[in-house]
């Protein structure tokens, strides 16, 4: 749509007044002074601007195209003048999805473009779980005088949206690092790579494990034993209770979503390394079996599909229809019943990775219960309090809870939103004995 804008009404009146006074008074200077505003008026009246329909090409690029929850998405929007004339004033604004907000950069740009030239707007969004579609791009061009304006909306070429998921199959293997590899080192001797002890030779011991250096010195046969490597038993638990479904802002992932994302990646990495890993969630029922709490044992059929369903349920919330009394009982219990049922089925030697935003005292009580059952425990806690006065109070309360967890012997990793999850998760896996 092209329209004219009345900008020089005051200049036209000034030009008429100066000319009239100059003619009446016979003053040439006033006549000349009236020419200046008159030139602006005439230029504005004669200015034209062709529609933008075929003159501008708009392209949008996303990196990455399939982000994970909490991950930054860099959006690049490029406008190119494909017409034969100059665009003296082109302004472009991207249609950012309503559910998301711009974290860095600007979603709009304004400049002059010669034929073949391009202008780029680059900005960053924070991905949250779900599907998002970009709205049409708004274009606005005007003449040098600003008296003619052309406006239109355009669907950009390239990416028109993205989906943010936490399915196990969506976690890219390139995110793994060598710090995650290996097996659980035990305190018993056997076949392995790390020296454990020497003992007297027994008939049938492998020749390559005989300590030939000692035999050459003393004439006594002995056998070298190495520290045995065994797969660890690990339970990855997600705090999906109602208090965990809190975000620092409407466009940011909730604590439960970040916990589910962390659990998905940790499970994938540990299982790929040969460990026996189960996945559970407090506060939600298993979406496939309706059992509460949700729990997928290491030997479950279709483990990846079942675990992805549990993680998605944890990120979304229970969605169950419960009575007011039952809901109040669940809040008062703080997930303690779910914790007791789940811990009752864990092997005594199982280690626990507990993902919780630690937004209430029940989160610390859960870790204390896990430690009371004798399980080695690592806590991965995403930080979700907002950067505000109230958020700083919540952050202080959360820090006290994390110290309370450390006080019972749990290894705590405080995951800040600005830190990439693989880095935080690397600290989790390096801190445990399942490496």
GROMACS .gro file of C-alpha atoms in nm:
model
  435
    1UNK     CA    1   0.000   0.000   0.000
    2UNK     CA    2   0.132   0.341  -0.101
    3UNK     CA    3   0.005   0.660   0.061
    4UNK     CA    4   0.092   1.028   0.075
    5UNK     CA    5   0.180   1.204   0.397
    6UNK     CA    6   0.104   1.574   0.444
    7UNK     CA    7   0.428   1.706   0.585
    8UNK     CA    8   0.479   2.053   0.433
    9UNK     CA    9   0.149   2.228   0.503
   10UNK     CA   10   0.328   2.483   0.722
   11UNK     CA   11   0.597   2.545   0.458
   12UNK     CA   12   0.334   2.602   0.191
   13UNK     CA   13   0.165   2.866   0.410
   14UNK     CA   14   0.501   3.028   0.480
   15UNK     CA   15   0.587   3.039   0.109
   16UNK     CA   16   0.253   3.204   0.021
   17UNK     CA   17   0.292   3.456   0.303
   18UNK     CA   18   0.648   3.553   0.205
   19UNK     CA   19   0.558   3.589  -0.161
   20UNK     CA   20   0.247   3.795  -0.082
   21UNK     CA   21   0.435   4.027   0.152
   22UNK     CA   22   0.722   4.058  -0.098
   23UNK     CA   23   0.484   4.152  -0.381
   24UNK     CA   24   0.291   4.394  -0.163
   25UNK     CA   25   0.602   4.564  -0.029
   26UNK     CA   26   0.811   4.530  -0.341
   27UNK     CA   27   1.088   4.359  -0.146
   28UNK     CA   28   1.290   4.115  -0.366
   29UNK     CA   29   1.451   3.952  -0.060
   30UNK     CA   30   1.113   3.834   0.065
   31UNK     CA   31   1.029   3.694  -0.278
   32UNK     CA   32   1.355   3.498  -0.282
   33UNK     CA   33   1.295   3.377   0.075
   34UNK     CA   34   0.959   3.238  -0.034
   35UNK     CA   35   1.127   3.025  -0.301
   36UNK     CA   36   1.304   2.804  -0.044
   37UNK     CA   37   0.995   2.660   0.130
   38UNK     CA   38   0.817   2.652  -0.206
   39UNK     CA   39   1.091   2.423  -0.344
   40UNK     CA   40   1.032   2.176  -0.061
   41UNK     CA   41   0.658   2.183  -0.121
   42UNK     CA   42   0.694   2.125  -0.494
   43UNK     CA   43   0.951   1.846  -0.444
   44UNK     CA   44   0.721   1.668  -0.200
   45UNK     CA   45   0.424   1.703  -0.431
   46UNK     CA   46   0.612   1.560  -0.729
   47UNK     CA   47   0.782   1.272  -0.539
   48UNK     CA   48   0.672   0.920  -0.632
   49UNK     CA   49   0.750   0.575  -0.493
   50UNK     CA   50   0.681   0.242  -0.657
   51UNK     CA   51   0.517  -0.035  -0.448
   52UNK     CA   52   0.753  -0.266  -0.257
   53UNK     CA   53   0.596  -0.588  -0.383
   54UNK     CA   54   0.878  -0.695  -0.618
   55UNK     CA   55   1.154  -0.459  -0.510
   56UNK     CA   56   1.267  -0.618  -0.181
   57UNK     CA   57   1.364  -0.978  -0.107
   58UNK     CA   58   1.353  -1.086   0.259
   59UNK     CA   59   1.534  -1.394   0.396
   60UNK     CA   60   1.543  -1.535   0.749
   61UNK     CA   61   1.806  -1.771   0.891
   62UNK     CA   62   1.806  -1.946   1.230
   63UNK     CA   63   2.102  -2.093   1.417
   64UNK     CA   64   2.037  -2.358   1.539
   65UNK     CA   65   1.727  -2.460   1.346
   66UNK     CA   66   1.616  -2.714   1.610
   67UNK     CA   67   1.713  -2.563   1.948
   68UNK     CA   68   1.689  -2.731   2.284
   69UNK     CA   69   1.510  -2.576   2.585
   70UNK     CA   70   1.698  -2.276   2.722
   71UNK     CA   71   1.929  -2.260   2.422
   72UNK     CA   72   1.991  -1.930   2.245
   73UNK     CA   73   1.856  -1.897   1.892
   74UNK     CA   74   2.028  -1.642   1.669
   75UNK     CA   75   1.795  -1.497   1.405
   76UNK     CA   76   1.935  -1.319   1.099
   77UNK     CA   77   1.687  -1.126   0.883
   78UNK     CA   78   1.821  -0.987   0.555
   79UNK     CA   79   1.648  -0.745   0.316
   80UNK     CA   80   1.792  -0.704  -0.035
   81UNK     CA   81   1.700  -0.432  -0.286
   82UNK     CA   82   1.635  -0.630  -0.606
   83UNK     CA   83   1.482  -0.331  -0.788
   84UNK     CA   84   1.645  -0.090  -1.033
   85UNK     CA   85   1.623   0.225  -0.820
   86UNK     CA   86   1.746   0.343  -0.482
   87UNK     CA   87   1.536   0.298  -0.170
   88UNK     CA   88   1.628   0.615   0.025
   89UNK     CA   89   1.463   0.505   0.350
   90UNK     CA   90   1.374   0.137   0.407
   91UNK     CA   91   1.267   0.010   0.748
   92UNK     CA   92   1.213  -0.356   0.828
   93UNK     CA   93   1.074  -0.524   1.143
   94UNK     CA   94   1.061  -0.901   1.194
   95UNK     CA   95   0.749  -1.073   1.322
   96UNK     CA   96   0.893  -1.226   1.640
   97UNK     CA   97   0.672  -1.506   1.782
   98UNK     CA   98   0.441  -1.357   2.044
   99UNK     CA   99   0.543  -1.615   2.306
  100UNK     CA  100   0.912  -1.522   2.289
  101UNK     CA  101   1.102  -1.201   2.352
  102UNK     CA  102   1.424  -1.060   2.211
  103UNK     CA  103   1.714  -1.110   2.453
  104UNK     CA  104   1.995  -0.943   2.257
  105UNK     CA  105   2.014  -0.736   1.941
  106UNK     CA  106   1.725  -0.574   1.754
  107UNK     CA  107   1.455  -0.727   1.537
  108UNK     CA  108   1.433  -0.414   1.318
  109UNK     CA  109   1.665  -0.217   1.095
  110UNK     CA  110   1.644   0.103   0.892
  111UNK     CA  111   1.876   0.222   0.613
  112UNK     CA  112   1.906   0.338   0.254
  113UNK     CA  113   1.965   0.069  -0.008
  114UNK     CA  114   2.111   0.099  -0.355
  115UNK     CA  115   2.015  -0.167  -0.610
  116UNK     CA  116   2.173  -0.499  -0.508
  117UNK     CA  117   2.258  -0.387  -0.154
  118UNK     CA  118   2.135  -0.564   0.161
  119UNK     CA  119   2.055  -0.470   0.521
  120UNK     CA  120   2.060  -0.719   0.807
  121UNK     CA  121   1.892  -0.734   1.148
  122UNK     CA  122   2.041  -0.984   1.393
  123UNK     CA  123   1.891  -1.070   1.729
  124UNK     CA  124   1.878  -1.354   1.981
  125UNK     CA  125   1.584  -1.541   2.131
  126UNK     CA  126   1.581  -1.786   2.421
  127UNK     CA  127   1.412  -2.109   2.316
  128UNK     CA  128   1.137  -2.257   2.528
  129UNK     CA  129   0.967  -2.591   2.480
  130UNK     CA  130   0.706  -2.587   2.202
  131UNK     CA  131   0.649  -2.484   1.841
  132UNK     CA  132   0.688  -2.124   1.729
  133UNK     CA  133   0.594  -1.955   1.401
  134UNK     CA  134   0.725  -1.617   1.289
  135UNK     CA  135   0.473  -1.357   1.186
  136UNK     CA  136   0.508  -1.172   0.852
  137UNK     CA  137   0.788  -0.917   0.819
  138UNK     CA  138   0.674  -0.553   0.806
  139UNK     CA  139   0.839  -0.333   0.541
  140UNK     CA  140   0.810   0.045   0.518
  141UNK     CA  141   0.979   0.267   0.262
  142UNK     CA  142   0.955   0.640   0.207
  143UNK     CA  143   1.090   0.904  -0.030
  144UNK     CA  144   1.365   1.148   0.067
  145UNK     CA  145   1.104   1.412   0.145
  146UNK     CA  146   0.898   1.164   0.344
  147UNK     CA  147   0.577   1.265   0.166
  148UNK     CA  148   0.520   0.925   0.002
  149UNK     CA  149   0.521   0.606   0.209
  150UNK     CA  150   0.491   0.247   0.087
  151UNK     CA  151   0.407  -0.027   0.339
  152UNK     CA  152   0.362  -0.400   0.307
  153UNK     CA  153   0.399  -0.728   0.495
  154UNK     CA  154   0.597  -1.018   0.356
  155UNK     CA  155   0.657  -1.381   0.449
  156UNK     CA  156   1.034  -1.421   0.466
  157UNK     CA  157   1.214  -1.684   0.261
  158UNK     CA  158   1.397  -1.950   0.459
  159UNK     CA  159   1.299  -2.043   0.814
  160UNK     CA  160   0.942  -1.956   0.909
  161UNK     CA  161   0.950  -2.114   1.257
  162UNK     CA  162   1.112  -2.374   1.477
  163UNK     CA  163   1.028  -2.647   1.724
  164UNK     CA  164   1.197  -2.684   2.060
  165UNK     CA  165   1.185  -3.041   2.195
  166UNK     CA  166   1.356  -3.256   2.456
  167UNK     CA  167   1.314  -3.601   2.302
  168UNK     CA  168   1.619  -3.822   2.350
  169UNK     CA  169   1.657  -3.863   1.975
  170UNK     CA  170   1.689  -3.485   1.939
  171UNK     CA  171   1.999  -3.455   2.161
  172UNK     CA  172   2.293  -3.428   1.918
  173UNK     CA  173   2.588  -3.656   1.986
  174UNK     CA  174   2.827  -3.376   1.896
  175UNK     CA  175   2.743  -3.225   2.237
  176UNK     CA  176   2.929  -3.506   2.409
  177UNK     CA  177   3.280  -3.452   2.537
  178UNK     CA  178   3.550  -3.700   2.625
  179UNK     CA  179   3.502  -3.613   2.994
  180UNK     CA  180   3.182  -3.819   2.988
  181UNK     CA  181   3.338  -4.148   2.877
  182UNK     CA  182   3.450  -4.446   3.084
  183UNK     CA  183   3.313  -4.689   3.341
  184UNK     CA  184   3.281  -4.716   3.716
  185UNK     CA  185   3.609  -4.803   3.889
  186UNK     CA  186   3.561  -5.052   4.175
  187UNK     CA  187   3.775  -5.141   4.475
  188UNK     CA  188   3.822  -5.503   4.364
  189UNK     CA  189   4.106  -5.641   4.154
  190UNK     CA  190   4.061  -5.803   3.818
  191UNK     CA  191   4.082  -5.715   3.452
  192UNK     CA  192   4.123  -5.344   3.385
  193UNK     CA  193   4.373  -5.072   3.300
  194UNK     CA  194   4.452  -4.910   3.637
  195UNK     CA  195   4.700  -5.085   3.872
  196UNK     CA  196   4.536  -5.226   4.187
  197UNK     CA  197   4.774  -5.468   4.364
  198UNK     CA  198   5.000  -5.772   4.328
  199UNK     CA  199   4.941  -6.119   4.470
  200UNK     CA  200   5.108  -6.460   4.468
  201UNK     CA  201   5.093  -6.645   4.140
  202UNK     CA  202   4.816  -6.902   4.100
  203UNK     CA  203   4.807  -7.181   3.847
  204UNK     CA  204   4.614  -7.066   3.541
  205UNK     CA  205   4.690  -6.695   3.575
  206UNK     CA  206   4.740  -6.531   3.233
  207UNK     CA  207   5.101  -6.506   3.128
  208UNK     CA  208   5.067  -6.137   3.036
  209UNK     CA  209   4.973  -6.052   3.397
  210UNK     CA  210   5.281  -6.215   3.555
  211UNK     CA  211   5.521  -5.963   3.708
  212UNK     CA  212   5.828  -6.069   3.509
  213UNK     CA  213   6.040  -5.784   3.644
  214UNK     CA  214   5.996  -5.909   4.001
  215UNK     CA  215   6.063  -6.268   3.886
  216UNK     CA  216   6.393  -6.158   3.728
  217UNK     CA  217   6.502  -5.995   4.055
  218UNK     CA  218   6.379  -6.244   4.316
  219UNK     CA  219   6.288  -6.560   4.125
  220UNK     CA  220   5.934  -6.544   4.275
  221UNK     CA  221   5.625  -6.552   4.059
  222UNK     CA  222   5.354  -6.294   4.127
  223UNK     CA  223   5.048  -6.171   3.940
  224UNK     CA  224   4.949  -5.810   3.877
  225UNK     CA  225   4.585  -5.717   3.937
  226UNK     CA  226   4.418  -5.409   3.792
  227UNK     CA  227   4.124  -5.215   3.922
  228UNK     CA  228   3.813  -5.368   3.772
  229UNK     CA  229   3.585  -5.156   3.555
  230UNK     CA  230   3.214  -5.215   3.596
  231UNK     CA  231   2.913  -5.035   3.462
  232UNK     CA  232   2.753  -4.806   3.717
  233UNK     CA  233   2.387  -4.813   3.816
  234UNK     CA  234   2.253  -4.459   3.793
  235UNK     CA  235   1.906  -4.320   3.860
  236UNK     CA  236   1.837  -3.985   3.693
  237UNK     CA  237   1.552  -3.814   3.882
  238UNK     CA  238   1.357  -3.505   3.777
  239UNK     CA  239   1.183  -3.267   4.014
  240UNK     CA  240   0.857  -3.208   3.824
  241UNK     CA  241   0.648  -3.095   4.122
  242UNK     CA  242   0.429  -2.788   4.095
  243UNK     CA  243   0.684  -2.549   4.257
  244UNK     CA  244   0.935  -2.639   3.983
  245UNK     CA  245   0.712  -2.508   3.705
  246UNK     CA  246   0.838  -2.151   3.751
  247UNK     CA  247   1.033  -1.942   3.500
  248UNK     CA  248   1.232  -1.621   3.533
  249UNK     CA  249   1.017  -1.462   3.261
  250UNK     CA  250   0.717  -1.557   3.050
  251UNK     CA  251   0.938  -1.632   2.749
  252UNK     CA  252   1.194  -1.843   2.939
  253UNK     CA  253   1.184  -2.219   3.012
  254UNK     CA  254   1.056  -2.328   3.352
  255UNK     CA  255   1.276  -2.500   3.606
  256UNK     CA  256   1.100  -2.831   3.535
  257UNK     CA  257   1.164  -2.796   3.161
  258UNK     CA  258   1.535  -2.732   3.218
  259UNK     CA  259   1.552  -3.028   3.456
  260UNK     CA  260   1.386  -3.254   3.199
  261UNK     CA  261   1.630  -3.134   2.933
  262UNK     CA  262   1.928  -3.202   3.161
  263UNK     CA  263   1.795  -3.547   3.249
  264UNK     CA  264   1.747  -3.631   2.880
  265UNK     CA  265   2.103  -3.544   2.791
  266UNK     CA  266   2.255  -3.710   3.100
  267UNK     CA  267   2.063  -4.031   3.033
  268UNK     CA  268   2.172  -4.042   2.671
  269UNK     CA  269   2.538  -3.986   2.755
  270UNK     CA  270   2.552  -4.239   3.041
  271UNK     CA  271   2.369  -4.512   2.849
  272UNK     CA  272   2.595  -4.463   2.547
  273UNK     CA  273   2.888  -4.522   2.785
  274UNK     CA  274   2.741  -4.859   2.888
  275UNK     CA  275   2.595  -4.772   3.228
  276UNK     CA  276   2.263  -4.902   3.362
  277UNK     CA  277   2.049  -4.587   3.375
  278UNK     CA  278   1.689  -4.543   3.482
  279UNK     CA  279   1.481  -4.224   3.463
  280UNK     CA  280   1.221  -4.107   3.713
  281UNK     CA  281   1.019  -3.795   3.790
  282UNK     CA  282   0.858  -3.669   4.110
  283UNK     CA  283   0.523  -3.495   4.083
  284UNK     CA  284   0.391  -3.661   3.765
  285UNK     CA  285   0.250  -4.000   3.671
  286UNK     CA  286   0.407  -4.218   3.405
  287UNK     CA  287   0.226  -4.118   3.082
  288UNK     CA  288   0.242  -4.476   2.950
  289UNK     CA  289   0.153  -4.675   3.262
  290UNK     CA  290  -0.028  -4.414   3.479
  291UNK     CA  291   0.188  -4.522   3.773
  292UNK     CA  292   0.312  -4.262   4.016
  293UNK     CA  293   0.587  -4.163   4.045
  294UNK     CA  294   0.700  -4.195   3.685
  295UNK     CA  295   0.988  -4.441   3.658
  296UNK     CA  296   1.156  -4.612   3.362
  297UNK     CA  297   1.390  -4.893   3.473
  298UNK     CA  298   1.715  -4.953   3.282
  299UNK     CA  299   1.587  -5.276   3.125
  300UNK     CA  300   1.249  -5.137   3.012
  301UNK     CA  301   1.127  -5.218   2.663
  302UNK     CA  302   1.158  -4.927   2.417
  303UNK     CA  303   1.356  -4.738   2.681
  304UNK     CA  304   1.429  -4.431   2.466
  305UNK     CA  305   1.062  -4.377   2.376
  306UNK     CA  306   0.943  -4.439   2.732
  307UNK     CA  307   1.208  -4.210   2.884
  308UNK     CA  308   1.126  -3.933   2.634
  309UNK     CA  309   0.758  -3.955   2.732
  310UNK     CA  310   0.845  -3.923   3.102
  311UNK     CA  311   1.076  -3.626   3.038
  312UNK     CA  312   0.810  -3.454   2.830
  313UNK     CA  313   0.552  -3.514   3.103
  314UNK     CA  314   0.793  -3.369   3.360
  315UNK     CA  315   0.851  -3.060   3.147
  316UNK     CA  316   0.480  -3.006   3.084
  317UNK     CA  317   0.337  -3.089   3.426
  318UNK     CA  318   0.096  -3.353   3.544
  319UNK     CA  319  -0.217  -3.221   3.377
  320UNK     CA  320  -0.414  -3.455   3.604
  321UNK     CA  321  -0.764  -3.384   3.733
  322UNK     CA  322  -0.740  -3.402   4.112
  323UNK     CA  323  -0.966  -3.291   4.393
  324UNK     CA  324  -0.883  -2.982   4.596
  325UNK     CA  325  -0.812  -3.203   4.899
  326UNK     CA  326  -0.575  -3.426   4.701
  327UNK     CA  327  -0.396  -3.125   4.556
  328UNK     CA  328  -0.354  -2.975   4.903
  329UNK     CA  329  -0.223  -3.308   5.036
  330UNK     CA  330   0.027  -3.326   4.750
  331UNK     CA  331   0.155  -2.975   4.821
  332UNK     CA  332   0.182  -3.049   5.193
  333UNK     CA  333   0.366  -3.375   5.124
  334UNK     CA  334   0.615  -3.196   4.897
  335UNK     CA  335   0.671  -3.506   4.686
  336UNK     CA  336   0.783  -3.712   4.985
  337UNK     CA  337   0.554  -4.004   4.901
  338UNK     CA  338   0.685  -4.018   4.544
  339UNK     CA  339   1.041  -4.010   4.674
  340UNK     CA  340   0.981  -4.294   4.921
  341UNK     CA  341   0.818  -4.516   4.657
  342UNK     CA  342   1.095  -4.456   4.407
  343UNK     CA  343   1.380  -4.505   4.653
  344UNK     CA  344   1.224  -4.830   4.774
  345UNK     CA  345   1.283  -4.983   4.432
  346UNK     CA  346   1.640  -4.862   4.375
  347UNK     CA  347   1.935  -5.101   4.425
  348UNK     CA  348   2.147  -5.015   4.726
  349UNK     CA  349   2.449  -4.947   4.502
  350UNK     CA  350   2.264  -4.711   4.267
  351UNK     CA  351   2.395  -4.358   4.234
  352UNK     CA  352   2.153  -4.069   4.183
  353UNK     CA  353   2.161  -3.760   3.962
  354UNK     CA  354   1.882  -3.536   4.089
  355UNK     CA  355   1.773  -3.245   3.869
  356UNK     CA  356   1.585  -2.979   4.066
  357UNK     CA  357   1.560  -2.597   4.059
  358UNK     CA  358   1.545  -2.607   4.442
  359UNK     CA  359   1.260  -2.358   4.469
  360UNK     CA  360   1.115  -2.492   4.795
  361UNK     CA  361   1.239  -2.665   5.109
  362UNK     CA  362   1.094  -2.998   4.995
  363UNK     CA  363   1.365  -3.013   4.727
  364UNK     CA  364   1.633  -3.016   4.996
  365UNK     CA  365   1.434  -3.272   5.200
  366UNK     CA  366   1.427  -3.502   4.896
  367UNK     CA  367   1.805  -3.493   4.867
  368UNK     CA  368   1.836  -3.563   5.240
  369UNK     CA  369   1.611  -3.868   5.197
  370UNK     CA  370   1.819  -3.994   4.905
  371UNK     CA  371   2.140  -3.959   5.107
  372UNK     CA  372   1.976  -4.124   5.408
  373UNK     CA  373   1.922  -4.433   5.192
  374UNK     CA  374   2.296  -4.444   5.127
  375UNK     CA  375   2.298  -4.338   4.762
  376UNK     CA  376   2.583  -4.128   4.626
  377UNK     CA  377   2.406  -3.816   4.501
  378UNK     CA  378   2.483  -3.541   4.253
  379UNK     CA  379   2.242  -3.248   4.224
  380UNK     CA  380   2.213  -3.046   3.903
  381UNK     CA  381   2.016  -2.732   3.983
  382UNK     CA  382   1.916  -2.483   3.708
  383UNK     CA  383   1.893  -2.125   3.832
  384UNK     CA  384   1.557  -1.969   3.738
  385UNK     CA  385   1.498  -1.672   3.977
  386UNK     CA  386   1.459  -1.347   3.777
  387UNK     CA  387   1.698  -1.055   3.803
  388UNK     CA  388   1.475  -0.842   4.025
  389UNK     CA  389   1.442  -0.756   4.393
  390UNK     CA  390   1.206  -1.048   4.451
  391UNK     CA  391   1.425  -1.269   4.234
  392UNK     CA  392   1.731  -1.190   4.444
  393UNK     CA  393   1.541  -1.295   4.756
  394UNK     CA  394   1.446  -1.624   4.588
  395UNK     CA  395   1.807  -1.671   4.481
  396UNK     CA  396   1.929  -1.630   4.839
  397UNK     CA  397   1.674  -1.884   4.964
  398UNK     CA  398   1.777  -2.123   4.689
  399UNK     CA  399   2.146  -2.082   4.781
  400UNK     CA  400   2.062  -2.180   5.140
  401UNK     CA  401   1.890  -2.496   5.013
  402UNK     CA  402   2.188  -2.586   4.795
  403UNK     CA  403   2.418  -2.547   5.096
  404UNK     CA  404   2.181  -2.771   5.291
  405UNK     CA  405   2.221  -3.036   5.020
  406UNK     CA  406   2.597  -3.005   5.031
  407UNK     CA  407   2.578  -3.044   5.408
  408UNK     CA  408   2.446  -3.401   5.374
  409UNK     CA  409   2.723  -3.500   5.133
  410UNK     CA  410   2.561  -3.436   4.794
  411UNK     CA  411   2.772  -3.290   4.513
  412UNK     CA  412   2.585  -2.982   4.390
  413UNK     CA  413   2.628  -2.820   4.049
  414UNK     CA  414   2.463  -2.476   4.026
  415UNK     CA  415   2.370  -2.434   3.659
  416UNK     CA  416   2.335  -2.069   3.560
  417UNK     CA  417   2.115  -1.984   3.260
  418UNK     CA  418   2.409  -1.824   3.078
  419UNK     CA  419   2.613  -2.148   3.096
  420UNK     CA  420   2.572  -2.408   2.824
  421UNK     CA  421   2.419  -2.726   2.963
  422UNK     CA  422   2.690  -2.961   2.826
  423UNK     CA  423   2.945  -2.762   3.027
  424UNK     CA  424   2.739  -2.785   3.347
  425UNK     CA  425   2.665  -3.151   3.280
  426UNK     CA  426   3.034  -3.217   3.227
  427UNK     CA  427   3.093  -3.094   3.582
  428UNK     CA  428   2.819  -3.331   3.703
  429UNK     CA  429   2.963  -3.639   3.535
  430UNK     CA  430   3.322  -3.557   3.625
  431UNK     CA  431   3.214  -3.516   3.987
  432UNK     CA  432   3.060  -3.864   4.010
  433UNK     CA  433   3.218  -4.207   4.002
  434UNK     CA  434   3.030  -4.303   3.685
  435UNK     CA  435   3.305  -4.180   3.455
   0.00000   0.00000   0.00000
